[in-house]
GROMACS .gro file of C-alpha atoms in nm:
model
  390
    1MET     CA    1   2.399  -2.536  -3.885
    2ARG     CA    2   2.033  -2.595  -3.796
    3TYR     CA    3   2.127  -2.920  -3.618
    4ILE     CA    4   2.394  -2.746  -3.411
    5THR     CA    5   2.152  -2.471  -3.316
    6ARG     CA    6   1.887  -2.714  -3.198
    7LEU     CA    7   2.147  -2.913  -3.008
    8ASN     CA    8   2.271  -2.601  -2.834
    9ILE     CA    9   1.917  -2.501  -2.739
   10LEU     CA   10   1.837  -2.845  -2.600
   11GLY     CA   11   2.163  -2.850  -2.409
   12GLY     CA   12   2.095  -2.506  -2.265
   13LEU     CA   13   1.746  -2.604  -2.153
   14ALA     CA   14   1.879  -2.922  -1.993
   15PHE     CA   15   2.144  -2.722  -1.806
   16ILE     CA   16   1.888  -2.471  -1.680
   17SER     CA   17   1.662  -2.757  -1.563
   18PHE     CA   18   1.958  -2.911  -1.384
   19LEU     CA   19   2.039  -2.585  -1.204
   20ILE     CA   20   1.678  -2.546  -1.092
   21ALA     CA   21   1.669  -2.904  -0.964
   22VAL     CA   22   1.997  -2.865  -0.778
   23ARG     CA   23   1.860  -2.548  -0.618
   24LEU     CA   24   1.560  -2.741  -0.494
   25VAL     CA   25   1.755  -3.042  -0.373
   26TYR     CA   26   2.038  -2.868  -0.199
   27VAL     CA   27   1.869  -2.558  -0.063
   28SER     CA   28   1.990  -2.548   0.296
   29GLY     CA   29   1.797  -2.263   0.444
   30TYR     CA   30   1.545  -1.987   0.399
   31GLY     CA   31   1.692  -1.746   0.650
   32LEU     CA   32   1.833  -1.398   0.618
   33PRO     CA   33   2.046  -1.302   0.920
   34ILE     CA   34   2.070  -0.928   0.972
   35ARG     CA   35   2.291  -0.760   1.225
   36VAL     CA   36   2.277  -0.381   1.242
   37ASN     CA   37   2.536  -0.200   1.450
   38TRP     CA   38   2.363  -0.046   1.752
   39GLY     CA   39   2.370   0.328   1.730
   40THR     CA   40   2.439   0.334   1.356
   41PRO     CA   41   2.101   0.264   1.194
   42GLY     CA   42   2.107   0.133   0.840
   43THR     CA   43   2.472   0.022   0.832
   44LEU     CA   44   2.578  -0.341   0.815
   45ALA     CA   45   2.877  -0.410   1.033
   46ASP     CA   46   3.134  -0.690   1.049
   47VAL     CA   47   3.094  -0.722   1.423
   48ASP     CA   48   3.056  -1.004   1.666
   49GLU     CA   49   2.695  -1.113   1.724
   50GLY     CA   50   2.694  -1.001   2.086
   51PRO     CA   51   2.688  -1.206   2.405
   52PRO     CA   52   2.608  -1.567   2.318
   53LEU     CA   53   2.301  -1.749   2.438
   54ALA     CA   54   2.415  -2.072   2.598
   55ASP     CA   55   2.237  -2.389   2.495
   56THR     CA   56   2.059  -2.436   2.827
   57ALA     CA   57   1.698  -2.416   2.936
   58ASP     CA   58   1.774  -2.086   3.114
   59HIS     CA   59   1.679  -1.906   2.794
   60ARG     CA   60   1.344  -1.864   2.632
   61LEU     CA   61   1.159  -1.805   2.307
   62VAL     CA   62   0.873  -1.552   2.319
   63VAL     CA   63   0.635  -1.573   2.023
   64PHE     CA   64   0.399  -1.308   1.886
   65GLY     CA   65   0.184  -1.380   1.583
   66ASP     CA   66  -0.113  -1.552   1.425
   67ALA     CA   67  -0.225  -1.914   1.448
   68TRP     CA   68   0.065  -2.037   1.230
   69SER     CA   69   0.273  -2.003   1.546
   70TYR     CA   70   0.022  -2.104   1.810
   71THR     CA   71   0.135  -2.385   2.042
   72GLY     CA   72  -0.020  -2.595   2.312
   73ALA     CA   73  -0.357  -2.774   2.330
   74ARG     CA   74  -0.330  -2.862   1.962
   75LEU     CA   75  -0.516  -3.152   1.806
   76HIS     CA   76  -0.307  -3.466   1.858
   77ASP     CA   77  -0.257  -3.538   1.489
   78GLN     CA   78  -0.163  -3.180   1.416
   79GLY     CA   79   0.159  -3.222   1.613
   80ARG     CA   80   0.394  -2.959   1.747
   81GLY     CA   81   0.412  -2.605   1.614
   82TRP     CA   82   0.740  -2.477   1.476
   83PRO     CA   83   0.824  -2.285   1.799
   84GLU     CA   84   0.797  -2.610   1.994
   85TRP     CA   85   1.042  -2.774   1.755
   86VAL     CA   86   1.287  -2.485   1.800
   87CYS     CA   87   1.279  -2.524   2.177
   88ALA     CA   88   1.306  -2.902   2.148
   89LYS     CA   89   1.634  -2.857   1.962
   90TRP     CA   90   1.775  -2.565   2.160
   91PRO     CA   91   1.643  -2.626   2.437
   92CYS     CA   92   1.455  -2.320   2.562
   93ARG     CA   93   1.147  -2.222   2.757
   94LEU     CA   94   0.860  -2.131   2.529
   95GLU     CA   95   0.613  -1.849   2.592
   96THR     CA   96   0.355  -1.780   2.324
   97TYR     CA   97   0.122  -1.484   2.282
   98ALA     CA   98   0.022  -1.586   1.931
   99GLN     CA   99  -0.342  -1.622   1.842
  100GLN     CA  100  -0.516  -1.941   1.948
  101GLU     CA  101  -0.687  -2.152   1.686
  102HIS     CA  102  -1.063  -2.111   1.668
  103THR     CA  103  -1.359  -2.146   1.440
  104CYS     CA  104  -1.431  -1.848   1.220
  105GLU     CA  105  -1.728  -1.777   0.999
  106GLY     CA  106  -1.623  -1.429   0.885
  107PRO     CA  107  -1.375  -1.327   0.615
  108PHE     CA  108  -1.121  -1.183   0.863
  109CYS     CA  109  -1.054  -1.362   1.186
  110GLY     CA  110  -0.679  -1.405   1.219
  111SER     CA  111  -0.431  -1.189   1.404
  112VAL     CA  112  -0.289  -0.895   1.211
  113VAL     CA  113  -0.004  -0.657   1.278
  114ASP     CA  114  -0.238  -0.362   1.335
  115ASP     CA  115  -0.614  -0.398   1.372
  116LEU     CA  116  -0.662  -0.021   1.322
  117GLU     CA  117  -0.513  -0.057   0.976
  118LEU     CA  118  -0.756  -0.336   0.895
  119GLN     CA  119  -1.040  -0.105   0.996
  120LYS     CA  120  -0.916   0.155   0.749
  121ILE     CA  121  -0.904  -0.095   0.461
  122LYS     CA  122  -1.221  -0.291   0.547
  123SER     CA  123  -1.431  -0.033   0.728
  124ASP     CA  124  -1.756  -0.190   0.605
  125LEU     CA  125  -1.685  -0.500   0.816
  126ASN     CA  126  -1.615  -0.329   1.147
  127GLU     CA  127  -1.970  -0.358   1.279
  128LEU     CA  128  -1.971  -0.732   1.209
  129ARG     CA  129  -1.657  -0.840   1.391
  130GLU     CA  130  -1.467  -0.812   1.714
  131PRO     CA  131  -1.124  -0.644   1.723
  132LEU     CA  132  -0.847  -0.886   1.632
  133PRO     CA  133  -0.559  -0.964   1.871
  134ASP     CA  134  -0.291  -0.761   1.694
  135LEU     CA  135   0.077  -0.718   1.772
  136ARG     CA  136   0.021  -0.420   1.999
  137ALA     CA  137  -0.220  -0.618   2.218
  138GLN     CA  138   0.020  -0.913   2.235
  139VAL     CA  139   0.317  -0.695   2.332
  140ASP     CA  140   0.098  -0.525   2.595
  141ARG     CA  141   0.019  -0.864   2.747
  142TRP     CA  142   0.383  -0.967   2.746
  143LEU     CA  143   0.499  -0.646   2.918
  144THR     CA  144   0.228  -0.679   3.181
  145ASN     CA  145   0.326  -1.039   3.252
  146GLU     CA  146   0.696  -0.948   3.268
  147ASN     CA  147   0.639  -0.672   3.519
  148ASP     CA  148   0.420  -0.901   3.729
  149ALA     CA  149   0.689  -1.171   3.724
  150ILE     CA  150   0.956  -0.923   3.836
  151ARG     CA  151   0.740  -0.797   4.123
  152ASN     CA  152   0.654  -1.149   4.236
  153ASP     CA  153   1.009  -1.282   4.209
  154PRO     CA  154   1.275  -1.011   4.249
  155ALA     CA  155   1.543  -1.279   4.230
  156GLY     CA  156   1.443  -1.346   3.870
  157GLY     CA  157   1.627  -1.032   3.755
  158ASP     CA  158   1.523  -0.706   3.598
  159LEU     CA  159   1.365  -0.666   3.255
  160ARG     CA  160   1.696  -0.600   3.083
  161THR     CA  161   1.844  -0.925   3.213
  162ARG     CA  162   1.535  -1.116   3.110
  163VAL     CA  163   1.532  -0.966   2.760
  164ASN     CA  164   1.900  -1.040   2.709
  165ASP     CA  165   1.817  -1.407   2.774
  166THR     CA  166   1.528  -1.406   2.526
  167VAL     CA  167   1.476  -1.457   2.155
  168PHE     CA  168   1.155  -1.300   2.025
  169ALA     CA  169   0.964  -1.430   1.724
  170VAL     CA  170   0.719  -1.220   1.521
  171SER     CA  171   0.507  -1.429   1.287
  172PHE     CA  172   0.217  -1.263   1.105
  173VAL     CA  173   0.213  -1.451   0.776
  174ILE     CA  174  -0.146  -1.464   0.645
  175TRP     CA  175  -0.411  -1.211   0.739
  176ASP     CA  176  -0.229  -0.887   0.667
  177ILE     CA  177  -0.204  -1.007   0.306
  178TRP     CA  178  -0.543  -1.182   0.296
  179LYS     CA  179  -0.723  -0.851   0.343
  180PHE     CA  180  -0.588  -0.741   0.003
  181LEU     CA  181  -0.736  -1.033  -0.193
  182HIS     CA  182  -0.902  -0.920  -0.517
  183GLU     CA  183  -0.743  -0.575  -0.483
  184PRO     CA  184  -0.504  -0.406  -0.729
  185LEU     CA  185  -0.163  -0.295  -0.606
  186ASP     CA  186  -0.234   0.078  -0.618
  187ASP     CA  187  -0.104   0.367  -0.410
  188ASN     CA  188  -0.365   0.307  -0.137
  189ILE     CA  189  -0.251  -0.053  -0.089
  190LYS     CA  190   0.116   0.049  -0.092
  191SER     CA  191   0.046   0.313   0.171
  192SER     CA  192  -0.143   0.061   0.384
  193ILE     CA  193   0.147  -0.183   0.363
  194SER     CA  194   0.394   0.087   0.467
  195ARG     CA  195   0.177   0.188   0.764
  196SER     CA  196   0.151  -0.176   0.879
  197ILE     CA  197   0.527  -0.231   0.851
  198ASP     CA  198   0.591   0.091   1.044
  199SER     CA  199   0.345  -0.027   1.309
  200LEU     CA  200   0.522  -0.362   1.337
  201PHE     CA  201   0.860  -0.204   1.400
  202GLY     CA  202   0.702   0.052   1.629
  203GLN     CA  203   0.598  -0.239   1.850
  204LEU     CA  204   0.943  -0.396   1.823
  205ASP     CA  205   1.092  -0.066   1.939
  206ARG     CA  206   0.905  -0.109   2.265
  207LEU     CA  207   1.121  -0.410   2.355
  208PRO     CA  208   1.456  -0.226   2.385
  209ALA     CA  209   1.282   0.090   2.510
  210ALA     CA  210   1.116  -0.089   2.802
  211SER     CA  211   1.414  -0.306   2.891
  212GLU     CA  212   1.707  -0.077   2.801
  213SER     CA  213   1.864  -0.379   2.632
  214ASP     CA  214   2.107  -0.309   2.350
  215ASP     CA  215   2.093  -0.657   2.197
  216VAL     CA  216   1.731  -0.755   2.133
  217ARG     CA  217   1.712  -1.067   1.913
  218VAL     CA  218   1.411  -1.115   1.685
  219ILE     CA  219   1.307  -1.393   1.448
  220LEU     CA  220   1.095  -1.225   1.181
  221MET     CA  221   0.884  -1.437   0.945
  222LEU     CA  222   0.795  -1.309   0.599
  223SER     CA  223   0.439  -1.331   0.472
  224ILE     CA  224   0.316  -1.599   0.233
  225ASP     CA  225   0.121  -1.592  -0.091
  226PRO     CA  226  -0.229  -1.695   0.029
  227THR     CA  227  -0.327  -1.818  -0.317
  228PHE     CA  228  -0.133  -2.136  -0.236
  229LEU     CA  229  -0.360  -2.210   0.062
  230PRO     CA  230  -0.642  -2.465   0.020
  231ALA     CA  231  -0.886  -2.208   0.160
  232PHE     CA  232  -0.825  -1.976  -0.135
  233ASP     CA  233  -1.099  -1.981  -0.398
  234ALA     CA  234  -0.924  -1.946  -0.732
  235SER     CA  235  -1.252  -1.884  -0.914
  236THR     CA  236  -1.278  -1.538  -0.756
  237GLY     CA  237  -0.944  -1.423  -0.895
  238HIS     CA  238  -0.656  -1.274  -0.706
  239LYS     CA  239  -0.564  -0.951  -0.890
  240ASP     CA  240  -0.209  -0.843  -0.798
  241MET     CA  241  -0.159  -1.081  -0.507
  242VAL     CA  242   0.193  -1.189  -0.606
  243SER     CA  243   0.302  -0.827  -0.636
  244ILE     CA  244   0.136  -0.740  -0.305
  245VAL     CA  245   0.322  -1.021  -0.125
  246GLU     CA  246   0.649  -0.909  -0.283
  247GLN     CA  247   0.584  -0.548  -0.180
  248TRP     CA  248   0.507  -0.649   0.180
  249ASN     CA  249   0.813  -0.870   0.214
  250LYS     CA  250   1.044  -0.618   0.049
  251GLU     CA  251   0.936  -0.337   0.281
  252LEU     CA  252   0.965  -0.571   0.579
  253GLN     CA  253   1.323  -0.662   0.489
  254ASP     CA  254   1.420  -0.302   0.410
  255LYS     CA  255   1.286  -0.186   0.745
  256ALA     CA  256   1.465  -0.471   0.922
  257ARG     CA  257   1.797  -0.343   0.789
  258GLU     CA  258   1.731  -0.010   0.959
  259TRP     CA  259   1.625  -0.153   1.294
  260ARG     CA  260   1.867  -0.128   1.584
  261GLY     CA  261   1.895  -0.491   1.689
  262SER     CA  262   1.962  -0.844   1.570
  263ILE     CA  263   1.707  -0.989   1.329
  264TYR     CA  264   1.689  -1.329   1.165
  265ILE     CA  265   1.441  -1.327   0.877
  266PHE     CA  266   1.278  -1.655   0.778
  267ASN     CA  267   1.147  -1.660   0.420
  268THR     CA  268   0.821  -1.840   0.489
  269ASN     CA  269   0.694  -1.791   0.136
  270GLU     CA  270   1.006  -1.940  -0.023
  271PHE     CA  271   0.980  -2.236   0.213
  272LEU     CA  272   0.619  -2.297   0.113
  273VAL     CA  273   0.682  -2.257  -0.260
  274ASP     CA  274   0.980  -2.492  -0.248
  275GLN     CA  275   0.772  -2.768  -0.089
  276ILE     CA  276   0.508  -2.738  -0.362
  277ARG     CA  277   0.767  -2.717  -0.639
  278ALA     CA  278   0.963  -3.014  -0.505
  279TRP     CA  279   0.646  -3.227  -0.502
  280GLN     CA  280   0.575  -3.124  -0.862
  281TYR     CA  281   0.925  -3.228  -0.967
  282TYR     CA  282   0.885  -3.557  -0.786
  283VAL     CA  283   0.547  -3.633  -0.943
  284GLY     CA  284   0.681  -3.536  -1.284
  285GLY     CA  285   0.971  -3.778  -1.244
  286ILE     CA  286   1.229  -3.510  -1.312
  287LEU     CA  287   1.579  -3.637  -1.237
  288ASP     CA  288   1.426  -3.947  -1.081
  289SER     CA  289   1.669  -4.167  -1.278
  290ASN     CA  290   1.951  -4.013  -1.073
  291GLY     CA  291   1.787  -4.112  -0.746
  292LEU     CA  292   1.675  -3.764  -0.654
  293TRP     CA  293   1.343  -3.689  -0.478
  294GLU     CA  294   1.344  -4.029  -0.309
  295GLN     CA  295   1.294  -3.849   0.022
  296ASN     CA  296   1.002  -3.635  -0.092
  297PRO     CA  297   0.785  -3.605   0.224
  298TRP     CA  298   0.452  -3.523   0.061
  299ASP     CA  299   0.159  -3.721  -0.072
  300ASP     CA  300  -0.049  -3.404  -0.115
  301VAL     CA  301   0.047  -3.035  -0.133
  302GLU     CA  302  -0.288  -2.898  -0.252
  303HIS     CA  303  -0.560  -3.029  -0.020
  304PRO     CA  304  -0.591  -3.008   0.360
  305CYS     CA  305  -0.568  -3.313   0.582
  306ALA     CA  306  -0.853  -3.194   0.806
  307GLU     CA  307  -1.182  -3.061   0.678
  308SER     CA  308  -1.339  -2.805   0.908
  309THR     CA  309  -1.710  -2.751   0.958
  310GLY     CA  310  -1.623  -2.385   1.018
  311LYS     CA  311  -1.519  -2.160   0.736
  312TRP     CA  312  -1.148  -2.132   0.799
  313MET     CA  313  -1.005  -2.298   1.108
  314ALA     CA  314  -1.049  -2.639   1.263
  315ALA     CA  315  -1.093  -2.630   1.639
  316PHE     CA  316  -1.191  -2.864   1.918
  317GLY     CA  317  -1.529  -3.017   1.851
  318ASN     CA  318  -1.525  -2.867   1.505
  319GLU     CA  319  -1.303  -3.103   1.310
  320GLY     CA  320  -1.458  -3.297   1.024
  321LYS     CA  321  -1.302  -3.574   0.819
  322LYS     CA  322  -0.927  -3.617   0.866
  323CYS     CA  323  -0.671  -3.794   0.651
  324GLU     CA  324  -0.504  -4.110   0.778
  325ASN     CA  325  -0.151  -3.981   0.730
  326PRO     CA  326  -0.137  -3.612   0.831
  327GLU     CA  327   0.243  -3.617   0.826
  328LYS     CA  328   0.228  -3.663   0.446
  329PHE     CA  329   0.007  -3.359   0.386
  330LEU     CA  330   0.168  -3.017   0.348
  331PHE     CA  331  -0.146  -2.848   0.484
  332TRP     CA  332  -0.331  -2.939   0.802
  333ASP     CA  333  -0.642  -2.735   0.721
  334GLY     CA  334  -0.730  -2.464   0.473
  335MET     CA  335  -0.508  -2.200   0.634
  336HIS     CA  336  -0.222  -2.379   0.813
  337VAL     CA  337   0.060  -2.620   0.736
  338GLY     CA  338   0.071  -2.966   0.892
  339PRO     CA  339   0.301  -3.146   1.138
  340THR     CA  340   0.585  -3.227   0.898
  341ALA     CA  341   0.605  -2.872   0.762
  342ASN     CA  342   0.608  -2.733   1.117
  343GLU     CA  343   0.894  -2.966   1.208
  344MET     CA  344   1.086  -2.864   0.896
  345MET     CA  345   1.036  -2.494   0.968
  346GLY     CA  346   1.143  -2.540   1.329
  347ALA     CA  347   1.463  -2.715   1.218
  348GLU     CA  348   1.543  -2.447   0.958
  349ILE     CA  349   1.485  -2.163   1.203
  350PHE     CA  350   1.688  -2.332   1.476
  351HIS     CA  351   1.985  -2.389   1.246
  352GLY     CA  352   1.950  -2.033   1.119
  353ILE     CA  353   1.990  -1.878   1.467
  354GLU     CA  354   2.221  -2.145   1.604
  355THR     CA  355   2.540  -2.004   1.451
  356SER     CA  356   2.481  -1.644   1.555
  357TRP     CA  357   2.286  -1.662   1.879
  358ILE     CA  358   2.307  -2.008   2.036
  359LYS     CA  359   2.664  -2.069   2.144
  360ASN     CA  360   2.808  -2.157   2.479
  361ALA     CA  361   3.049  -1.906   2.625
  362GLU     CA  362   3.351  -2.137   2.606
  363ASN     CA  363   3.313  -2.196   2.233
  364HIS     CA  364   3.248  -1.826   2.181
  365GLU     CA  365   3.576  -1.732   2.351
  366THR     CA  366   3.763  -1.994   2.148
  367GLU     CA  367   3.622  -1.857   1.822
  368GLN     CA  368   3.728  -1.506   1.918
  369ALA     CA  369   4.080  -1.626   1.998
  370ASP     CA  370   4.105  -1.806   1.662
  371ALA     CA  371   3.948  -1.530   1.457
  372THR     CA  372   4.281  -1.454   1.286
  373THR     CA  373   4.250  -1.766   1.072
  374PRO     CA  374   4.099  -1.721   0.723
  375ILE     CA  375   3.818  -1.966   0.802
  376ASN     CA  376   3.704  -1.782   1.112
  377ARG     CA  377   3.728  -1.443   0.942
  378ARG     CA  378   3.492  -1.568   0.676
  379MET     CA  379   3.260  -1.714   0.938
  380PHE     CA  380   3.233  -1.389   1.133
  381ARG     CA  381   3.185  -1.184   0.818
  382ARG     CA  382   2.906  -1.411   0.695
  383ASN     CA  383   2.724  -1.411   1.026
  384ALA     CA  384   2.752  -1.037   1.076
  385GLY     CA  385   2.627  -0.931   0.735
  386VAL     CA  386   2.341  -1.031   0.509
  387SER     CA  387   2.325  -1.350   0.307
  388SER     CA  388   2.050  -1.527   0.122
  389GLY     CA  389   2.163  -1.880   0.191
  390ARG     CA  390   2.453  -2.097   0.290
   0.00000   0.00000   0.00000
């Protein structure tokens, strides 16, 4: 009896390990597509995804966020940012209002959703820093530039037409969580998180309000656990950081389900954790006898490729020692992922929005005509609702 019990336990543990490994190997996406029926907030509808965006360069991707999404004038070895990879695969015209990379000596220097909220939480730092470029400021800039473009080129269409040809991306993944380091998840922190999430969607509401568009499309990136970043000092402790990240991401997703538009949520934290976990499995030799993990892309998932002479961010004239193979490092510097991770994220995000938003009109009409088949009914239902993977 004892032998059978031990055998059953070993077999159960082996099966669980197998399931975990299969999850890591075959995970095909980190996206959560959400379509809320316009005019019926909070209800998920089995409806068509709206007018398709043709796969031509007539469409664009507009990015708001922190330096994780900054593009252009990057260090050569750092490679393209994930938005550039999305537009390389689409293709699309890219406009970014995300924060530029720069050297920072202070504890808070990255873009946040709402700088006023940061002042409430870290009021003792306000005299020592400049206001951060938050989402409100970035949306202000975008609206100003749009109105200028319409005045200068009336043939370019009105704001509604331009918005209907646009996918927006909102990517604030670090600093709104970083400000809670070493803090307990109490009622004050929960209230601060709720205010920030409300502020984020308040800014998103400006897009349909200004344009009168009824089909605003938004890529929304979840926050990450900053304790995984090389810049995090584990010796100082991190209190309830995991719970804080979970609280932020849960409220973000709950609010997204109530928003009147089309949202594709990218689980940035799950993506990051999976890369680290996959490397650990590879190094540990788990399932290696079956030929798995032969394509593991990483040599290092803990240390940055580039060492900065500044405190957080490497910038022009500020880079220190760099690794010889940046494509094999998960992290470029202490706060940002490297070129391979950006390419992987761009591919995942592109494939996540491709089914719902990037179709040419001819294929769209064909799918509607064939929607009576069981396969197409399942396809429309999956794309219109909420799913955690494919």
